[in-house]
PDB file of C-alpha atoms in Angstrom:
ATOM      1  CA  UNK A   1      39.894  39.530 -47.289  1.00 87.00           C
ATOM      2  CA  UNK A   2      37.540  40.144 -50.162  1.00 94.00           C
ATOM      3  CA  UNK A   3      34.080  38.633 -50.299  1.00 97.00           C
ATOM      4  CA  UNK A   4      31.493  38.547 -53.036  1.00 98.00           C
ATOM      5  CA  UNK A   5      28.021  37.589 -51.872  1.00 97.00           C
ATOM      6  CA  UNK A   6      25.206  36.860 -54.287  1.00 97.00           C
ATOM      7  CA  UNK A   7      21.503  36.850 -53.490  1.00 97.00           C
ATOM      8  CA  UNK A   8      18.154  36.805 -55.238  1.00 98.00           C
ATOM      9  CA  UNK A   9      18.103  33.327 -56.711  1.00 97.00           C
ATOM     10  CA  UNK A  10      15.189  30.999 -56.344  1.00 97.00           C
ATOM     11  CA  UNK A  11      12.495  28.972 -58.055  1.00 98.00           C
ATOM     12  CA  UNK A  12      10.383  30.705 -60.680  1.00 98.00           C
ATOM     13  CA  UNK A  13       8.002  29.648 -63.426  1.00 98.00           C
ATOM     14  CA  UNK A  14       8.760  30.034 -67.135  1.00 98.00           C
ATOM     15  CA  UNK A  15       8.179  33.575 -68.304  1.00 97.00           C
ATOM     16  CA  UNK A  16       8.820  35.130 -64.908  1.00 98.00           C
ATOM     17  CA  UNK A  17      11.630  37.455 -63.870  1.00 98.00           C
ATOM     18  CA  UNK A  18      14.306  37.515 -61.200  1.00 98.00           C
ATOM     19  CA  UNK A  19      16.799  40.098 -60.042  1.00 98.00           C
ATOM     20  CA  UNK A  20      20.120  38.900 -58.714  1.00 98.00           C
ATOM     21  CA  UNK A  21      22.338  41.026 -56.494  1.00 98.00           C
ATOM     22  CA  UNK A  22      26.016  40.854 -55.684  1.00 98.00           C
ATOM     23  CA  UNK A  23      27.933  42.827 -53.105  1.00 98.00           C
ATOM     24  CA  UNK A  24      31.719  42.930 -52.921  1.00 97.00           C
ATOM     25  CA  UNK A  25      33.237  43.793 -49.567  1.00 96.00           C
ATOM     26  CA  UNK A  26      36.602  43.825 -47.857  1.00 95.00           C
ATOM     27  CA  UNK A  27      39.900  45.527 -48.462  1.00 92.00           C
ATOM     28  CA  UNK A  28      39.384  46.730 -52.016  1.00 93.00           C
ATOM     29  CA  UNK A  29      41.378  49.508 -53.626  1.00 93.00           C
ATOM     30  CA  UNK A  30      39.613  49.545 -56.962  1.00 94.00           C
ATOM     31  CA  UNK A  31      37.080  47.477 -58.888  1.00 95.00           C
ATOM     32  CA  UNK A  32      37.725  47.335 -62.606  1.00 96.00           C
ATOM     33  CA  UNK A  33      34.996  45.032 -63.821  1.00 97.00           C
ATOM     34  CA  UNK A  34      32.140  43.093 -62.265  1.00 98.00           C
ATOM     35  CA  UNK A  35      30.163  40.445 -64.006  1.00 98.00           C
ATOM     36  CA  UNK A  36      27.829  37.506 -63.913  1.00 98.00           C
ATOM     37  CA  UNK A  37      28.530  33.995 -65.081  1.00 98.00           C
ATOM     38  CA  UNK A  38      26.430  30.901 -64.877  1.00 98.00           C
ATOM     39  CA  UNK A  39      26.941  27.158 -64.816  1.00 98.00           C
ATOM     40  CA  UNK A  40      24.168  24.768 -65.727  1.00 96.00           C
ATOM     41  CA  UNK A  41      24.267  21.111 -64.674  1.00 92.00           C
ATOM     42  CA  UNK A  42      26.949  19.199 -66.565  1.00 94.00           C
ATOM     43  CA  UNK A  43      27.968  22.290 -68.521  1.00 96.00           C
ATOM     44  CA  UNK A  44      30.904  24.634 -68.322  1.00 97.00           C
ATOM     45  CA  UNK A  45      30.685  28.021 -66.682  1.00 97.00           C
ATOM     46  CA  UNK A  46      29.731  30.693 -69.206  1.00 97.00           C
ATOM     47  CA  UNK A  47      29.775  34.467 -69.307  1.00 98.00           C
ATOM     48  CA  UNK A  48      26.447  36.246 -69.004  1.00 98.00           C
ATOM     49  CA  UNK A  49      27.386  39.925 -68.775  1.00 98.00           C
ATOM     50  CA  UNK A  50      29.979  42.348 -67.438  1.00 98.00           C
ATOM     51  CA  UNK A  51      30.022  45.991 -66.409  1.00 98.00           C
ATOM     52  CA  UNK A  52      33.077  48.191 -65.989  1.00 96.00           C
ATOM     53  CA  UNK A  53      33.840  50.861 -63.422  1.00 93.00           C
ATOM     54  CA  UNK A  54      32.573  53.499 -65.842  1.00 93.00           C
ATOM     55  CA  UNK A  55      29.397  51.618 -66.666  1.00 94.00           C
ATOM     56  CA  UNK A  56      30.256  50.021 -69.981  1.00 97.00           C
ATOM     57  CA  UNK A  57      28.432  46.745 -70.439  1.00 98.00           C
ATOM     58  CA  UNK A  58      28.968  43.631 -72.498  1.00 98.00           C
ATOM     59  CA  UNK A  59      26.665  40.670 -72.935  1.00 98.00           C
ATOM     60  CA  UNK A  60      27.044  37.213 -74.324  1.00 96.00           C
ATOM     61  CA  UNK A  61      24.885  37.080 -77.449  1.00 95.00           C
ATOM     62  CA  UNK A  62      22.352  34.652 -76.037  1.00 92.00           C
ATOM     63  CA  UNK A  63      21.409  37.050 -73.219  1.00 94.00           C
ATOM     64  CA  UNK A  64      21.100  40.312 -75.103  1.00 93.00           C
ATOM     65  CA  UNK A  65      17.675  41.861 -74.790  1.00 93.00           C
ATOM     66  CA  UNK A  66      16.529  39.577 -71.994  1.00 96.00           C
ATOM     67  CA  UNK A  67      19.098  40.142 -69.234  1.00 98.00           C
ATOM     68  CA  UNK A  68      20.335  43.494 -67.969  1.00 98.00           C
ATOM     69  CA  UNK A  69      23.383  44.123 -65.813  1.00 98.00           C
ATOM     70  CA  UNK A  70      23.623  47.294 -63.758  1.00 97.00           C
ATOM     71  CA  UNK A  71      25.558  48.818 -60.887  1.00 96.00           C
ATOM     72  CA  UNK A  72      24.175  49.902 -57.570  1.00 93.00           C
ATOM     73  CA  UNK A  73      24.802  53.244 -55.926  1.00 90.00           C
ATOM     74  CA  UNK A  74      27.164  51.591 -53.457  1.00 91.00           C
ATOM     75  CA  UNK A  75      30.601  50.655 -54.800  1.00 90.00           C
ATOM     76  CA  UNK A  76      30.902  46.950 -55.342  1.00 95.00           C
ATOM     77  CA  UNK A  77      27.214  46.313 -55.937  1.00 97.00           C
ATOM     78  CA  UNK A  78      25.994  44.816 -59.183  1.00 98.00           C
ATOM     79  CA  UNK A  79      22.637  43.489 -60.293  1.00 98.00           C
ATOM     80  CA  UNK A  80      21.394  41.150 -62.978  1.00 98.00           C
ATOM     81  CA  UNK A  81      17.800  41.617 -64.076  1.00 98.00           C
ATOM     82  CA  UNK A  82      16.588  38.474 -65.831  1.00 98.00           C
ATOM     83  CA  UNK A  83      13.325  38.555 -67.755  1.00 98.00           C
ATOM     84  CA  UNK A  84      11.273  35.954 -69.555  1.00 97.00           C
ATOM     85  CA  UNK A  85      13.119  33.091 -67.933  1.00 97.00           C
ATOM     86  CA  UNK A  86      12.928  29.604 -69.342  1.00 96.00           C
ATOM     87  CA  UNK A  87      14.074  26.187 -68.227  1.00 96.00           C
ATOM     88  CA  UNK A  88      17.400  26.574 -70.015  1.00 96.00           C
ATOM     89  CA  UNK A  89      18.228  29.428 -67.646  1.00 97.00           C
ATOM     90  CA  UNK A  90      18.331  26.992 -64.742  1.00 98.00           C
ATOM     91  CA  UNK A  91      21.858  27.252 -63.386  1.00 98.00           C
ATOM     92  CA  UNK A  92      24.023  28.481 -60.579  1.00 98.00           C
ATOM     93  CA  UNK A  93      24.785  32.140 -61.177  1.00 98.00           C
ATOM     94  CA  UNK A  94      28.146  33.443 -60.022  1.00 98.00           C
ATOM     95  CA  UNK A  95      29.282  36.976 -59.415  1.00 98.00           C
ATOM     96  CA  UNK A  96      32.803  37.886 -60.494  1.00 98.00           C
ATOM     97  CA  UNK A  97      34.916  40.953 -59.798  1.00 97.00           C
ATOM     98  CA  UNK A  98      38.307  41.900 -61.200  1.00 97.00           C
ATOM     99  CA  UNK A  99      39.759  44.189 -58.623  1.00 95.00           C
ATOM    100  CA  UNK A 100      42.810  45.661 -56.947  1.00 93.00           C
ATOM    101  CA  UNK A 101      43.695  44.780 -53.398  1.00 91.00           C
ATOM    102  CA  UNK A 102      45.969  47.322 -51.665  1.00 89.00           C
ATOM    103  CA  UNK A 103      49.589  46.266 -52.154  1.00 87.00           C
ATOM    104  CA  UNK A 104      48.658  43.236 -54.260  1.00 85.00           C
ATOM    105  CA  UNK A 105      48.318  42.702 -57.999  1.00 83.00           C
ATOM    106  CA  UNK A 106      44.858  42.919 -59.455  1.00 91.00           C
ATOM    107  CA  UNK A 107      43.056  39.609 -59.699  1.00 93.00           C
ATOM    108  CA  UNK A 108      39.607  38.083 -60.113  1.00 95.00           C
ATOM    109  CA  UNK A 109      37.362  37.025 -57.264  1.00 97.00           C
ATOM    110  CA  UNK A 110      34.278  34.828 -57.295  1.00 98.00           C
ATOM    111  CA  UNK A 111      31.195  34.549 -55.175  1.00 98.00           C
ATOM    112  CA  UNK A 112      29.771  31.245 -53.984  1.00 97.00           C
ATOM    113  CA  UNK A 113      26.894  31.371 -56.443  1.00 97.00           C
ATOM    114  CA  UNK A 114      23.125  31.541 -56.211  1.00 98.00           C
ATOM    115  CA  UNK A 115      20.814  28.888 -57.635  1.00 98.00           C
ATOM    116  CA  UNK A 116      18.197  29.868 -60.184  1.00 98.00           C
ATOM    117  CA  UNK A 117      15.642  27.224 -61.085  1.00 98.00           C
ATOM    118  CA  UNK A 118      13.018  27.765 -63.755  1.00 98.00           C
ATOM    119  CA  UNK A 119      10.300  25.161 -63.685  1.00 97.00           C
ATOM    120  CA  UNK A 120       6.566  24.885 -64.094  1.00 94.00           C
TER     121      UNK A 120
END
């Protein structure tokens, strides 16, 4: 079984920062890409950023310069540093990993999500 567990969400005021964490665990042979997505109320899930196994990053245009994705020292750990948050950043943030399970084709996995609320 593979699990992705997010943490670090919460309630913050506009202009503040948050750092989200995600840890992937279980029977994992290789992790190709990890990323963050978010889903605001009544909106579709959207890509925030991804990072590959060699550290290459991509960002959706609307998050460049304000959000930073990074990997931890432990395999399967990824962070999302979010700065200068505003009310439009209120959403559930999901961790995603595209990985190889031993003896099984590679496939994506999702965490349960962590709520981020930005409000004065």
